[in-house]
Short mmCIF file of C-alpha atoms in Angstrom, two decimals:
data_model
loop_
_atom_site.label_atom_id
_atom_site.label_comp_id
_atom_site.label_asym_id
_atom_site.label_seq_id
_atom_site.Cartn_x
_atom_site.Cartn_y
_atom_site.Cartn_z
CA MET A 70 -11.51 2.75 19.00
CA LYS A 71 -14.24 1.23 17.60
CA SER A 72 -15.86 4.88 17.25
CA ARG A 73 -13.34 7.29 16.95
CA PHE A 74 -12.89 6.90 13.34
CA ASP A 75 -14.64 8.01 10.35
CA LEU A 76 -12.44 7.04 7.49
CA ILE A 77 -9.78 4.09 7.23
CA ILE A 78 -7.59 4.53 4.91
CA PHE A 79 -5.25 1.46 4.13
CA ASP A 80 -1.93 0.57 1.67
CA TRP A 81 -2.87 -1.47 -1.29
CA ASP A 82 0.07 -4.34 -1.45
CA GLY A 83 1.41 -5.96 1.17
CA THR A 84 -1.83 -4.43 3.46
CA LEU A 85 -4.44 -5.85 1.86
CA VAL A 86 -2.43 -7.46 -1.25
CA ASP A 87 -0.30 -11.20 -0.64
CA SER A 88 2.21 -8.89 -3.47
CA ILE A 89 5.27 -8.70 -1.60
CA ASP A 90 6.90 -11.56 -2.45
CA TRP A 91 5.97 -10.82 -6.67
CA ILE A 92 7.30 -7.96 -5.88
CA VAL A 93 10.75 -8.22 -4.57
CA THR A 94 11.00 -11.36 -7.52
CA CYS A 95 9.51 -8.73 -10.14
CA LEU A 96 12.57 -5.60 -9.47
CA GLN A 97 14.93 -8.21 -8.82
CA HIS A 98 14.15 -10.01 -12.13
CA ALA A 99 14.58 -6.30 -13.35
CA ALA A 100 18.19 -5.80 -12.46
CA VAL A 101 19.04 -8.98 -14.00
CA SER A 102 17.30 -8.26 -17.30
CA CYS A 103 19.07 -4.92 -16.92
CA ASN A 104 22.85 -6.01 -16.19
CA CYS A 105 22.82 -4.38 -12.90
CA THR A 106 23.37 -5.25 -8.69
CA ILE A 107 20.19 -8.12 -7.90
CA PRO A 108 19.07 -6.13 -4.84
CA GLU A 109 19.32 -7.67 -1.63
CA ARG A 110 15.83 -9.52 -0.35
CA GLN A 111 15.07 -6.38 2.81
CA ALA A 112 16.70 -3.43 0.47
CA ALA A 113 13.66 -4.41 -2.41
CA LYS A 114 11.13 -5.05 0.67
CA ASP A 115 11.89 -0.81 1.78
CA VAL A 116 11.31 0.38 -1.10
CA ILE A 117 7.63 -0.95 -1.62
CA GLY A 118 4.92 1.02 -0.34
CA LEU A 119 6.97 4.21 -3.35
CA SER A 120 6.14 5.42 -6.47
CA THR A 121 7.54 3.56 -9.32
CA LYS A 122 9.90 5.78 -9.80
CA ASN A 123 10.99 6.66 -6.87
CA ALA A 124 11.73 2.59 -5.47
CA ILE A 125 13.72 2.00 -8.67
CA GLN A 126 16.01 5.15 -8.51
CA THR A 127 16.74 4.47 -4.48
CA LEU A 128 17.00 0.94 -5.13
CA PHE A 129 19.11 1.73 -7.97
CA THR A 130 21.38 4.47 -7.14
CA GLY A 131 23.88 4.41 -9.18
CA ALA A 132 21.83 3.28 -12.28
CA ASP A 133 21.89 6.47 -14.90
CA GLU A 134 18.40 7.19 -16.57
CA GLU A 135 18.21 5.62 -20.09
CA THR A 136 18.48 2.51 -17.14
CA ARG A 137 16.19 3.55 -15.32
CA ASN A 138 14.54 3.96 -17.56
CA GLN A 139 14.68 0.64 -18.37
CA LEU A 140 14.48 -0.96 -15.36
CA MET A 141 10.61 0.88 -14.63
CA SER A 142 10.31 -1.07 -18.07
CA CYS A 143 11.44 -3.95 -17.51
CA TYR A 144 9.38 -4.41 -13.91
CA ILE A 145 6.46 -3.42 -14.85
CA GLU A 146 6.24 -5.56 -17.44
CA ALA A 147 7.35 -8.76 -15.42
CA PHE A 148 4.80 -7.75 -12.63
CA PHE A 149 1.82 -7.24 -14.83
CA ALA A 150 2.21 -10.36 -17.00
CA ARG A 151 0.60 -12.40 -13.27
CA GLN A 152 -2.76 -12.25 -13.59
CA ILE A 153 -3.82 -11.51 -9.94
CA SER A 154 -7.71 -12.70 -8.29
CA ARG A 155 -9.20 -12.25 -5.31
CA ASP A 156 -7.30 -15.01 -3.53
CA ASP A 157 -4.45 -13.08 -3.79
CA LEU A 158 -6.13 -10.24 -0.85
CA PHE A 159 -4.72 -11.57 2.38
CA ALA A 160 -7.21 -13.72 4.24
CA GLY A 161 -10.35 -12.28 5.84
CA VAL A 162 -9.46 -9.08 4.42
CA TYR A 163 -12.94 -8.88 1.43
CA GLU A 164 -15.08 -10.21 4.11
CA MET A 165 -13.89 -7.61 6.85
CA LEU A 166 -13.50 -4.70 4.10
CA VAL A 167 -17.74 -5.68 3.36
CA GLN A 168 -18.47 -5.57 6.54
CA LEU A 169 -16.80 -2.42 7.52
CA LYS A 170 -19.04 -0.91 4.52
CA ARG A 171 -21.96 -2.45 6.12
CA ALA A 172 -20.86 -0.60 8.94
CA GLY A 173 -21.49 3.11 7.67
CA PHE A 174 -17.29 3.34 7.41
CA GLN A 175 -15.69 5.37 4.38
CA LEU A 176 -13.04 2.88 3.16
CA ALA A 177 -10.36 3.83 1.48
CA VAL A 178 -7.04 3.40 -0.84
CA ALA A 179 -3.54 5.11 -0.96
CA THR A 180 -0.83 3.46 -2.90
CA GLY A 181 2.54 3.71 -4.88
CA LYS A 182 0.41 1.60 -7.16
CA SER A 183 0.09 3.51 -10.34
CA ARG A 184 -3.74 4.78 -11.01
CA ALA A 185 -3.49 1.83 -14.24
CA GLY A 186 -2.14 -0.59 -11.75
CA LEU A 187 -4.73 0.05 -9.10
CA ASP A 188 -7.80 0.20 -10.94
CA LYS A 189 -6.54 -3.52 -12.55
CA ALA A 190 -6.17 -4.80 -9.50
CA LEU A 191 -9.64 -3.39 -8.19
CA GLN A 192 -10.74 -4.91 -11.00
CA ALA A 193 -9.22 -8.06 -10.44
CA THR A 194 -10.08 -9.34 -6.87
CA GLY A 195 -13.74 -7.20 -6.89
CA THR A 196 -13.59 -5.03 -4.30
CA GLU A 197 -13.52 -1.38 -6.56
CA ASP A 198 -17.17 -0.82 -5.33
CA LEU A 199 -15.87 -1.32 -1.71
CA PHE A 200 -13.90 2.31 -1.38
CA ASP A 201 -15.15 5.25 -1.48
CA ILE A 202 -11.70 6.85 -3.64
CA THR A 203 -8.56 6.27 -4.09
CA ARG A 204 -5.18 7.72 -4.87
CA CYS A 205 -1.76 7.09 -5.88
CA ALA A 206 1.82 7.73 -6.53
CA ASP A 207 1.89 9.10 -10.10
CA GLU A 208 -1.34 11.32 -9.23
CA THR A 209 0.00 13.31 -6.60
CA ALA A 210 3.21 13.12 -4.84
CA SER A 211 4.96 9.48 -3.74
CA LYS A 212 4.44 8.22 -0.16
CA PRO A 213 5.74 9.73 2.34
CA ASP A 214 4.78 12.95 1.47
CA PRO A 215 1.06 13.26 3.09
CA ALA A 216 -0.62 14.37 0.10
CA MET A 217 -2.30 11.31 -0.97
CA VAL A 218 -3.83 11.77 2.08
CA LEU A 219 -4.68 14.82 3.22
CA ASP A 220 -6.09 14.70 -0.21
CA ILE A 221 -8.45 11.48 1.08
CA ILE A 222 -9.61 13.59 3.67
CA GLN A 223 -10.51 16.67 1.53
CA HIS A 224 -12.42 14.98 -0.55
CA VAL A 225 -14.62 12.56 1.96
CA GLU A 226 -14.40 15.71 4.44
CA VAL A 227 -14.23 14.00 7.12
CA ALA A 228 -11.35 15.57 9.60
CA ASN A 229 -8.00 13.98 10.92
CA GLU A 230 -8.38 12.68 14.45
CA ARG A 231 -11.59 10.90 12.62
CA THR A 232 -9.37 9.29 9.90
CA LEU A 233 -7.24 5.97 10.56
CA MET A 234 -4.24 4.80 8.23
CA VAL A 235 -3.62 0.85 7.49
CA GLY A 236 -0.17 -0.01 6.42
CA ASP A 237 2.52 -2.80 5.75
CA SER A 238 5.38 0.03 5.84
CA ILE A 239 7.69 2.76 7.12
CA HIS A 240 6.12 4.92 4.28
CA ASP A 241 3.41 3.86 4.91
CA MET A 242 3.31 4.86 8.59
CA GLN A 243 5.70 8.16 8.25
CA MET A 244 2.83 9.31 5.35
CA ALA A 245 0.38 9.45 8.74
CA LEU A 246 2.83 10.86 11.17
CA ASN A 247 3.35 13.58 7.92
CA ALA A 248 -0.82 13.58 7.58
CA GLN A 249 -1.09 13.99 11.62
CA ILE A 250 -3.32 11.39 11.48
CA ALA A 251 -3.38 7.69 13.56
CA SER A 252 -2.21 4.80 12.62
CA ILE A 253 -1.94 0.82 12.36
CA ALA A 254 0.34 -1.37 10.97
CA VAL A 255 0.51 -4.50 9.79
CA SER A 256 3.34 -7.13 9.99
CA CYS A 257 2.12 -9.42 7.01
CA GLY A 258 3.92 -7.35 4.45
CA ALA A 259 7.64 -4.83 3.78
CA HIS A 260 8.51 -4.32 7.30
CA SER A 261 8.21 -6.13 10.64
CA LYS A 262 6.63 -5.54 13.70
CA GLU A 263 9.77 -3.84 15.65
CA ILE A 264 10.51 -1.35 12.76
CA LEU A 265 6.69 -0.47 12.85
CA GLN A 266 6.63 0.10 15.89
CA GLN A 267 9.17 2.78 16.12
CA TYR A 268 6.45 4.93 14.18
CA ASN A 269 3.97 5.23 17.37
CA PRO A 270 1.41 3.19 15.63
CA LEU A 271 -1.72 2.23 18.26
CA THR A 272 -1.24 -1.66 17.21
CA CYS A 273 0.63 -3.55 14.95
CA LEU A 274 -1.52 -6.14 13.75
CA GLN A 275 -0.11 -10.08 12.24
CA GLN A 276 -3.04 -9.98 10.08
CA PRO A 277 -4.62 -7.26 8.60
CA ALA A 278 -8.11 -8.87 9.24
CA GLU A 279 -7.74 -8.51 12.50
CA LEU A 280 -8.28 -5.01 12.59
CA LEU A 281 -12.43 -5.79 11.72
CA ALA A 282 -11.96 -6.85 16.60
CA ILE A 283 -10.35 -4.08 16.75
CA ILE A 284 -12.83 -1.22 14.80
CA GLY A 285 -16.07 -2.79 14.49
CA GLY A 286 -18.02 -3.22 11.82
#
């Protein structure tokens, strides 16, 4: 597998950054603030990876448009109340990205975050220079639509068969299938190994930094 890929596309939350618990907390906080039913933990995790708009619509199906807008505002305000740093990356992730970059891989991010949110996170973690291109949900279609991945592939001019998606959610895995590219799952985020394996990833890792031993660098 070490010479199979030229481009590695990473999801952000739950794949590179240990942020799932915080996202769940913020979604539940938004529900309380807007007098909505508080979603169960797994239900909240199930929408992570979608755009914020799609996540709110999926999680709060009975809410009207005004309430959904309030929920989005409350969630965003709560989420950005906490400042992240490089310490929020999963163990070994920064070093892995540096080694992959030095080894000649092109690196990208495809995320359900907004452009403003991702840019802030990249700067806070000091990883902005490690990625050749990043794409966000407010710039194109939300996962699992393959538009983000296909846009990245076109931009860097790498063939689909030389592209790998790494993600922690069913939305990442389905997006890879829709884009007809290979995927590797990580079980440290939104969904379990058992669920992720239903989408036929090449393998499922417990932690993202384990990728380095598989892919080389």
